[in-house]
Short mmCIF file of C-alpha atoms in Angstrom, two decimals:
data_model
loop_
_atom_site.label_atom_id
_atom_site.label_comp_id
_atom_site.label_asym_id
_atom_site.label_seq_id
_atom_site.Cartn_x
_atom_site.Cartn_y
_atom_site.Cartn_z
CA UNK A 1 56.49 41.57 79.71
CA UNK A 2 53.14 42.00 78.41
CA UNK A 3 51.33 45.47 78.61
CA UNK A 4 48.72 43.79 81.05
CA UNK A 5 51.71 44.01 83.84
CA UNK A 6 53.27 47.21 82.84
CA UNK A 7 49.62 48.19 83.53
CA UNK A 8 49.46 46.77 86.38
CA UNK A 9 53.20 48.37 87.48
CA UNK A 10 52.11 51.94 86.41
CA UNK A 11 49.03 51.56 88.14
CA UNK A 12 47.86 53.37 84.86
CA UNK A 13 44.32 53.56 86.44
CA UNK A 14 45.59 56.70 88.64
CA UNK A 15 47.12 58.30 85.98
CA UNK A 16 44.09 60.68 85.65
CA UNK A 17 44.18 61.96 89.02
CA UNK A 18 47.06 63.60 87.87
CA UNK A 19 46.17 66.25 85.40
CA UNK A 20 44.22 67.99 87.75
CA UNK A 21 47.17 68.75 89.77
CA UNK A 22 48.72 70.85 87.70
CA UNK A 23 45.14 72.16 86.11
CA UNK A 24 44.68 73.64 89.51
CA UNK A 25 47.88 74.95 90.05
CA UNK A 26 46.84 77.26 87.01
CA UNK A 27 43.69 78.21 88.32
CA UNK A 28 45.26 79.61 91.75
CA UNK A 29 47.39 81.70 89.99
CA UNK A 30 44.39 83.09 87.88
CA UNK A 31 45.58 81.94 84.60
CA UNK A 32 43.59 79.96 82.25
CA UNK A 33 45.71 76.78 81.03
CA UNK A 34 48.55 77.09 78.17
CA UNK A 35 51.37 75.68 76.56
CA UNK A 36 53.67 75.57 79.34
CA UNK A 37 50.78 73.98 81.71
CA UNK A 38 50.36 71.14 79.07
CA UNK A 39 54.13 70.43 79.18
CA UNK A 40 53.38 70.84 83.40
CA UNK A 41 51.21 68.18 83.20
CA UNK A 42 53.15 65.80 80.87
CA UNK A 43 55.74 66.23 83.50
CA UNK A 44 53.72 65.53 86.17
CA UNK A 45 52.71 62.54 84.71
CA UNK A 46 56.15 60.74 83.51
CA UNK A 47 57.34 61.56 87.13
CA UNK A 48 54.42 59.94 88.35
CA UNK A 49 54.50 56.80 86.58
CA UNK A 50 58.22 56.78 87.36
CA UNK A 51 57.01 56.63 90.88
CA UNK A 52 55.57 53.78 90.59
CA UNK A 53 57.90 51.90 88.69
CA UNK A 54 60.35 52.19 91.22
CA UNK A 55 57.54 51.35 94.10
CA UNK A 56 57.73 48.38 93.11
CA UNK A 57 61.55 47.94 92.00
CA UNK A 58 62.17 48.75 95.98
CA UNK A 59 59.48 46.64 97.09
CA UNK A 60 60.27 43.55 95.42
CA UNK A 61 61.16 41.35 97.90
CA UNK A 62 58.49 42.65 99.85
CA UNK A 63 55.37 42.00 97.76
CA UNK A 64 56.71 38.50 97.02
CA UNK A 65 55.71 37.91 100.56
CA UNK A 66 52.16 40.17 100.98
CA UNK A 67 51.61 40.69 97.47
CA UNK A 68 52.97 37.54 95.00
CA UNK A 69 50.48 39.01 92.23
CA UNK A 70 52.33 41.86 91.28
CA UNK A 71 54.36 42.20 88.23
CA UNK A 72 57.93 41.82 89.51
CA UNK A 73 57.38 39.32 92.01
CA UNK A 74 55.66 37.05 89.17
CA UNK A 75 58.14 37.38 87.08
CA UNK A 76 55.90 38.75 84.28
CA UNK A 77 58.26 42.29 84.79
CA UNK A 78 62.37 42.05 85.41
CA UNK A 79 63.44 44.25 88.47
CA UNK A 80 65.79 45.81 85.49
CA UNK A 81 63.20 46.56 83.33
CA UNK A 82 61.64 48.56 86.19
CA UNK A 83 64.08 49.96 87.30
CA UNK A 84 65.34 51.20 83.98
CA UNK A 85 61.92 52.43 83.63
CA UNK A 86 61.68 54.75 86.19
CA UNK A 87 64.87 56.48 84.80
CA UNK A 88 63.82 56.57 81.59
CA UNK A 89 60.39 58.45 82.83
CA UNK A 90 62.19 60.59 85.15
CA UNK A 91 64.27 61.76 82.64
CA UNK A 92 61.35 62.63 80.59
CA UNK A 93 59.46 64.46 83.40
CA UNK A 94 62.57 67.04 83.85
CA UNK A 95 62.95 67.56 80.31
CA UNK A 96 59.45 68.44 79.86
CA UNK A 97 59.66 70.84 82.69
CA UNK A 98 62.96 72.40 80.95
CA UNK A 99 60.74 73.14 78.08
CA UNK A 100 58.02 75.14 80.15
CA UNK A 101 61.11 76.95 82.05
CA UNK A 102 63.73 77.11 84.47
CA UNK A 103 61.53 77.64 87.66
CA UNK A 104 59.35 74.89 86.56
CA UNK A 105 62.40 72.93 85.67
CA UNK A 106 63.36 74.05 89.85
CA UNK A 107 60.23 72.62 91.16
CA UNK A 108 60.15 69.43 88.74
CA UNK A 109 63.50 68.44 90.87
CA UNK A 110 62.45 68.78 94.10
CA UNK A 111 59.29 66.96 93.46
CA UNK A 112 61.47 64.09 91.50
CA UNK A 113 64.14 64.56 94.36
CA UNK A 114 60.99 63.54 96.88
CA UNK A 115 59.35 60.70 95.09
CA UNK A 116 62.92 58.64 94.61
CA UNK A 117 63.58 59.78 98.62
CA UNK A 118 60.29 58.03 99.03
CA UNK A 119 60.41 55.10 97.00
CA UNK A 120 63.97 53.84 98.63
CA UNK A 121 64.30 55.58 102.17
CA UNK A 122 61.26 57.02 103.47
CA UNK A 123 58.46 54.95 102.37
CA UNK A 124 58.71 52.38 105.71
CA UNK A 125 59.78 55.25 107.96
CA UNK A 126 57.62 57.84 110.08
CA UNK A 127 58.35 60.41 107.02
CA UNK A 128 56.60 58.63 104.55
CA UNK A 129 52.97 60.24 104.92
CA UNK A 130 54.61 63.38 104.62
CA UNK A 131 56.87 62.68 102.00
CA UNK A 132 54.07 61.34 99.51
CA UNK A 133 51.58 64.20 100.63
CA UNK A 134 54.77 66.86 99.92
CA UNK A 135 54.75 65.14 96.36
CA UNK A 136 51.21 66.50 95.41
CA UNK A 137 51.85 69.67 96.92
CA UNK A 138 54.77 69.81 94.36
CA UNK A 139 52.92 68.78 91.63
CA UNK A 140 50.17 71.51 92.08
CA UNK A 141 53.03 73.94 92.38
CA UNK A 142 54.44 72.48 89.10
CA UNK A 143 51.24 73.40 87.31
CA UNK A 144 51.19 77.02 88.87
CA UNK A 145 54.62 77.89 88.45
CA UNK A 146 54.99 76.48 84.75
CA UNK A 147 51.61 78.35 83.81
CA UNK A 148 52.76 81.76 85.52
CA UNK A 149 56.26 81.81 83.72
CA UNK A 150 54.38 81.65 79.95
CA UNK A 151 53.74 85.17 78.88
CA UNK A 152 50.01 86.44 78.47
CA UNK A 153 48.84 86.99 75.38
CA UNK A 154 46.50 90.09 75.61
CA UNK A 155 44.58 92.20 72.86
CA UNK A 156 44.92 96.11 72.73
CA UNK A 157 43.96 99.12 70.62
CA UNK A 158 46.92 101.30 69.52
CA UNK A 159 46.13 104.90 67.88
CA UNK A 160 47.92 105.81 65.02
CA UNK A 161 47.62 109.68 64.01
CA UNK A 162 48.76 110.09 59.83
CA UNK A 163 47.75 113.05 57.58
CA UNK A 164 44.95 113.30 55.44
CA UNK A 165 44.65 113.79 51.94
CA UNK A 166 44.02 116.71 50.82
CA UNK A 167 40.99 117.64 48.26
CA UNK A 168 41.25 120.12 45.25
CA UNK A 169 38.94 122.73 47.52
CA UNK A 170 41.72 122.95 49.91
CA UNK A 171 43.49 125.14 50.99
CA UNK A 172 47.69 124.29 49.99
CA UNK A 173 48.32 125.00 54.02
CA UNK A 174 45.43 122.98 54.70
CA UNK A 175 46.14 119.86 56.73
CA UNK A 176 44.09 117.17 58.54
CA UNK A 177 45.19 114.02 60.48
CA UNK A 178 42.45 111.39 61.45
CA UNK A 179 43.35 109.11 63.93
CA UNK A 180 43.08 105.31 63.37
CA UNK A 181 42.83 102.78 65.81
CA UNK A 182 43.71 99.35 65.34
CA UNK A 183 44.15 95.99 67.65
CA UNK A 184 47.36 94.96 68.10
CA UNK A 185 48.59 91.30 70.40
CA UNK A 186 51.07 92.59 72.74
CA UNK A 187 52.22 90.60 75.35
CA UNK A 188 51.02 91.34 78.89
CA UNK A 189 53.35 90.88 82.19
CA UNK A 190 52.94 87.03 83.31
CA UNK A 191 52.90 86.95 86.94
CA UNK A 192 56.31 86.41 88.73
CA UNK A 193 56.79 82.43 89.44
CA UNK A 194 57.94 83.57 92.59
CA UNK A 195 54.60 84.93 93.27
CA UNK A 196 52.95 81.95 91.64
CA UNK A 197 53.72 79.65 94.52
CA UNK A 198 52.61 81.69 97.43
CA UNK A 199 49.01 82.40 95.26
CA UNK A 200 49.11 78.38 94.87
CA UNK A 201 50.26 77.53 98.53
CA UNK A 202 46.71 77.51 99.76
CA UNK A 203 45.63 74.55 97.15
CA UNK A 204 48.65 72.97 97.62
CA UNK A 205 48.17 72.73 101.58
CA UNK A 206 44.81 71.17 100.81
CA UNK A 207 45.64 68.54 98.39
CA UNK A 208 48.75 68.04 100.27
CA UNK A 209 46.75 67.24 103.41
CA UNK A 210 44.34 64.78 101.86
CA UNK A 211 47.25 62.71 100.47
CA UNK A 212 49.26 62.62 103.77
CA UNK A 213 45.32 61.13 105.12
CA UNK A 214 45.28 58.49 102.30
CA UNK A 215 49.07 57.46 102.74
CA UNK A 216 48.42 56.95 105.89
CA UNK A 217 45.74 54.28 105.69
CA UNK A 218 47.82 52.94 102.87
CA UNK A 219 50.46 51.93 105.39
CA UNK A 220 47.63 49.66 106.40
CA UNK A 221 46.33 47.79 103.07
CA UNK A 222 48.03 44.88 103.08
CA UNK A 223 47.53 43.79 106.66
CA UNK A 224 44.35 45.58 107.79
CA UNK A 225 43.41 45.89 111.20
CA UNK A 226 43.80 49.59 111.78
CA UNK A 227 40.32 51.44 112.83
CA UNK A 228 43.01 55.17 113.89
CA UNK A 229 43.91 55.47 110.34
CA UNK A 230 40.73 55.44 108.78
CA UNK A 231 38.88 57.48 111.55
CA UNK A 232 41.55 59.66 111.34
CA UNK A 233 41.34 60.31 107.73
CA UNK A 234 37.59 60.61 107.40
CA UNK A 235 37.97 63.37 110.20
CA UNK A 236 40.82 65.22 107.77
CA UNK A 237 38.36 64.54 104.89
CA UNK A 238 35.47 66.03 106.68
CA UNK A 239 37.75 69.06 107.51
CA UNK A 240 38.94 69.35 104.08
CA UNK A 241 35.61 69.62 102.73
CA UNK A 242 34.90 72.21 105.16
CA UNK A 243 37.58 74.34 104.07
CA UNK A 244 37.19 74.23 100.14
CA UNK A 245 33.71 75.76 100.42
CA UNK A 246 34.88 78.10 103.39
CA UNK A 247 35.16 81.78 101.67
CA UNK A 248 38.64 83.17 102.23
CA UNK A 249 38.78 87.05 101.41
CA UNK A 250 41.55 87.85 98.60
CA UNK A 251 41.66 84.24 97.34
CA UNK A 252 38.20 83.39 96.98
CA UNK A 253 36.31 84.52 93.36
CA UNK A 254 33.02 82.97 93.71
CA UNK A 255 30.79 85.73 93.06
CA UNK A 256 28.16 83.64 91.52
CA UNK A 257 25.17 81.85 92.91
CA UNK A 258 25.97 79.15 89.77
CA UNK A 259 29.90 79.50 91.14
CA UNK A 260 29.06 79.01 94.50
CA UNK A 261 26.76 75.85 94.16
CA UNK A 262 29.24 74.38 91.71
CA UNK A 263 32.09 74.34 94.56
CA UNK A 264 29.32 72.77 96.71
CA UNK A 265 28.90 70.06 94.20
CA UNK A 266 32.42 69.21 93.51
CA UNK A 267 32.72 69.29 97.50
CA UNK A 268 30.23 66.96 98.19
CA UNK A 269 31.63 64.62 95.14
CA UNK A 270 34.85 64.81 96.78
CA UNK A 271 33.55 64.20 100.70
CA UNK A 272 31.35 61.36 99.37
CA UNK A 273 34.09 59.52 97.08
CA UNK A 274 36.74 59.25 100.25
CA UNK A 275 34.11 59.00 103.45
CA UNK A 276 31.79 56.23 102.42
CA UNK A 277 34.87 53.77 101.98
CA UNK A 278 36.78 54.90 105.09
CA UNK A 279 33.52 54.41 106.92
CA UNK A 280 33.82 50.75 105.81
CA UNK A 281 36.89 50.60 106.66
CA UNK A 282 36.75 52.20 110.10
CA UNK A 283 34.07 49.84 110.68
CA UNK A 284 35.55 46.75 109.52
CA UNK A 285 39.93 47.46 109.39
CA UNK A 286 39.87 44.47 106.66
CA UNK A 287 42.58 44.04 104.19
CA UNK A 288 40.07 44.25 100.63
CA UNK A 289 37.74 47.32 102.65
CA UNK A 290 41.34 49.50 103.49
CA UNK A 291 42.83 48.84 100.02
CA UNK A 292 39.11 50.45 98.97
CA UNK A 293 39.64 53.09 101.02
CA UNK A 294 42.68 53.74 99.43
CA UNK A 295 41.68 53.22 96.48
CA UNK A 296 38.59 55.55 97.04
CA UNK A 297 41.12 58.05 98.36
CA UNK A 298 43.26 58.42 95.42
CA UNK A 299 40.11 58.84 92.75
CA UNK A 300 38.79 61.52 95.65
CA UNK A 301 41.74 63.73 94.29
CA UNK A 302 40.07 64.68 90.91
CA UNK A 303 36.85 66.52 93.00
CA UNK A 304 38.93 67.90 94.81
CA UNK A 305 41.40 69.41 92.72
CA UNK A 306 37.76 69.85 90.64
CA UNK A 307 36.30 71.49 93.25
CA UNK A 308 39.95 73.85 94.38
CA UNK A 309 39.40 75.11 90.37
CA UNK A 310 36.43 76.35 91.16
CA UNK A 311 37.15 77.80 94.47
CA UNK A 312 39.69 80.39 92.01
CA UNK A 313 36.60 80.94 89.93
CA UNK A 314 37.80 78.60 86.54
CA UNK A 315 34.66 77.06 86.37
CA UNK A 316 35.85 75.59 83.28
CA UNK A 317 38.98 74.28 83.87
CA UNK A 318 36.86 72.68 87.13
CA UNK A 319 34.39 71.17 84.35
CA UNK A 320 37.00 69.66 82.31
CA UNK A 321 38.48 67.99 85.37
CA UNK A 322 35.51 66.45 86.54
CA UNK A 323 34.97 64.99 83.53
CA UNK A 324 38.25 62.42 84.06
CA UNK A 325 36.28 60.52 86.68
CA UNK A 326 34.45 58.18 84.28
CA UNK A 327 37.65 57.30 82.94
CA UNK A 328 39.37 56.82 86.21
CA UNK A 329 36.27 54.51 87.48
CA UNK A 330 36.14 52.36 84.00
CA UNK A 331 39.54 51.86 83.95
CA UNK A 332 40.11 51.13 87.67
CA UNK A 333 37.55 48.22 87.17
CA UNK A 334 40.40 46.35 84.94
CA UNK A 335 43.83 47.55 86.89
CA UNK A 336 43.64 48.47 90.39
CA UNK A 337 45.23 52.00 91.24
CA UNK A 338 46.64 50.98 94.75
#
């Protein structure tokens, strides 16, 4: 068991198109990223990888058939190691999300709750799509929830009145008070978690629809010969796109010409990573162009969630998630993320 297959297992190369799930989850609640959204995104990303392992734990007999490469089916990984694995990691994910709260700790479940439902009963059926694509949703909401329940730390002035000294020229009834104002950190109101999800529901839809695209064509990889699933993705893409730069009064903050062409620009990275593959792939249904199409689906995620932090005005937090693609690309050269 070398770390070569547990690598390969994790699919470690997707790991950073996680991060931004839960870094946009803060930005649609309009807080910048804390504590409690770090532990959010550790969460996110145990749970992930725990996803995986047990992919393949369930799949086992399966890939030694279509896929003989993979780590279990080799032998290079035991089924009990994997399986053990995605315990252990699950585990991990929930206690993290105990440490950033109880409502994040609430939504950590459900979203563990879906990806085991996935892994052993709904992957092969007609709820898989929307199982997977309900896991990002979740995972966004993770990030949004966990931020809104950590309290804001806010400056303030506070006016103190005390008396004044009094000089030998005084009068003995004379009295003066100056007033003195100093800045105090008080804590400001964090925003209800309940109200966290609704403010996050409209980034969640979106990333939530993209995945449910992507897992469909992924039904497809290791067969091919499906042109519907990629056309039909590309068209969901195309829509997607359409919608992150559409202005949507009370949620959108893009006052900015700089704002507004940086959504454009994350947009277009995101329309241009997931449609030129799926063209292939419409084109020619082939098992190696669909597994790139997948493959180019799931690195799609970080412009988009890029581009859905920008759309709530953290131009920032949008920057910082961009810059995981390099990684992502470098490291999906040496393990492949589908």
């Amino acid at each position: 068991m070398t770390a070569r297959a547990w690598a390969e297992l994790l699919r470690v190369s997707a790991l950073f198109t996680v991060p931004g799930d839960a870094l946009a989850g803060a930005a649609a609640v309009g807080r910048r990223p804390n504590r409690s959204t770090a532990l959010a995104v550790g969460a996110s990303l145990c749970l992930y990888e725990a996803g995986m392992a047990l992919n393949d734990w369930a799949d086992r007999e399966e890939d030694a058939v279509d896929r003989p490469h993979r780590p279990i089916p080799s032998g290079r990984i035991t089924p009990r190691a994997a399986l053990t694995a995605a315990g252990a990691l699950t585990a991990a994910g929930l206690a993290l999300a105990a440490r950033a709260g109880r409502p994040a700790l609430t939504v950590a479940t459900g979203l563990a709750a879906t990806v085991w439902a996935y892994d052993l009963r709904l992957k092969h059926s007609p709820a898989g799509p929307a199982a997977m694509a309900a896991a990002r949703g979740l995972d966004l909401l993770l990030g949004a929830t966990a931020t809104a329940t950590a309290p804001a730390t806010t400056t303030a002035s506070t006016t103190a009145t005390a008396p004044a000294t009094t000089t030998a020229s005084a009068s003995p009834t004379e009295t003066a008070t100056v007033a003195a104002t100093a800045p105090t950190t008080t804590k400001a109101p964090a925003p209800s978690p309940r109200s966290a999800v609704p403010a996050a529901l409209p980034a969640a839809a979106l990333l939530t629809a993209h995945t449910y695209a992507v897992t469909a064509v992924s039904r497809h990889e290791a067969q091919g010969g499906s042109t519907a699933a990629p056309l039909a993705a590309l068209t969901a893409v195309t829509a997607l796109g359409g919608a992150v730069v559409r202005d949507r009064p009370g949620e959108t903050k893009r006052g900015s010409a700089p704002a507004r062409l940086l959504v454009t620009a994350l947009t277009g990275a995101y329309l241009r990573t997931a449609g030129r593959p799926l063209v292939h792939a419409a084109l020619n249904p082939s098992p190696p162009l669909t597994q790139r199409a997948v493959g180019g689906g799931i690195r799609a995620m970080i412009p988009l969630q890029a581009a859905l932090a920008a759309r709530a005005g953290a131009s920032g937090t949008a920057l910082a998630v961009m810059g995981l693609v390099p990684l992502a690309r470098s490291l999906a050269r040496k393990v492949s993320p589908t």
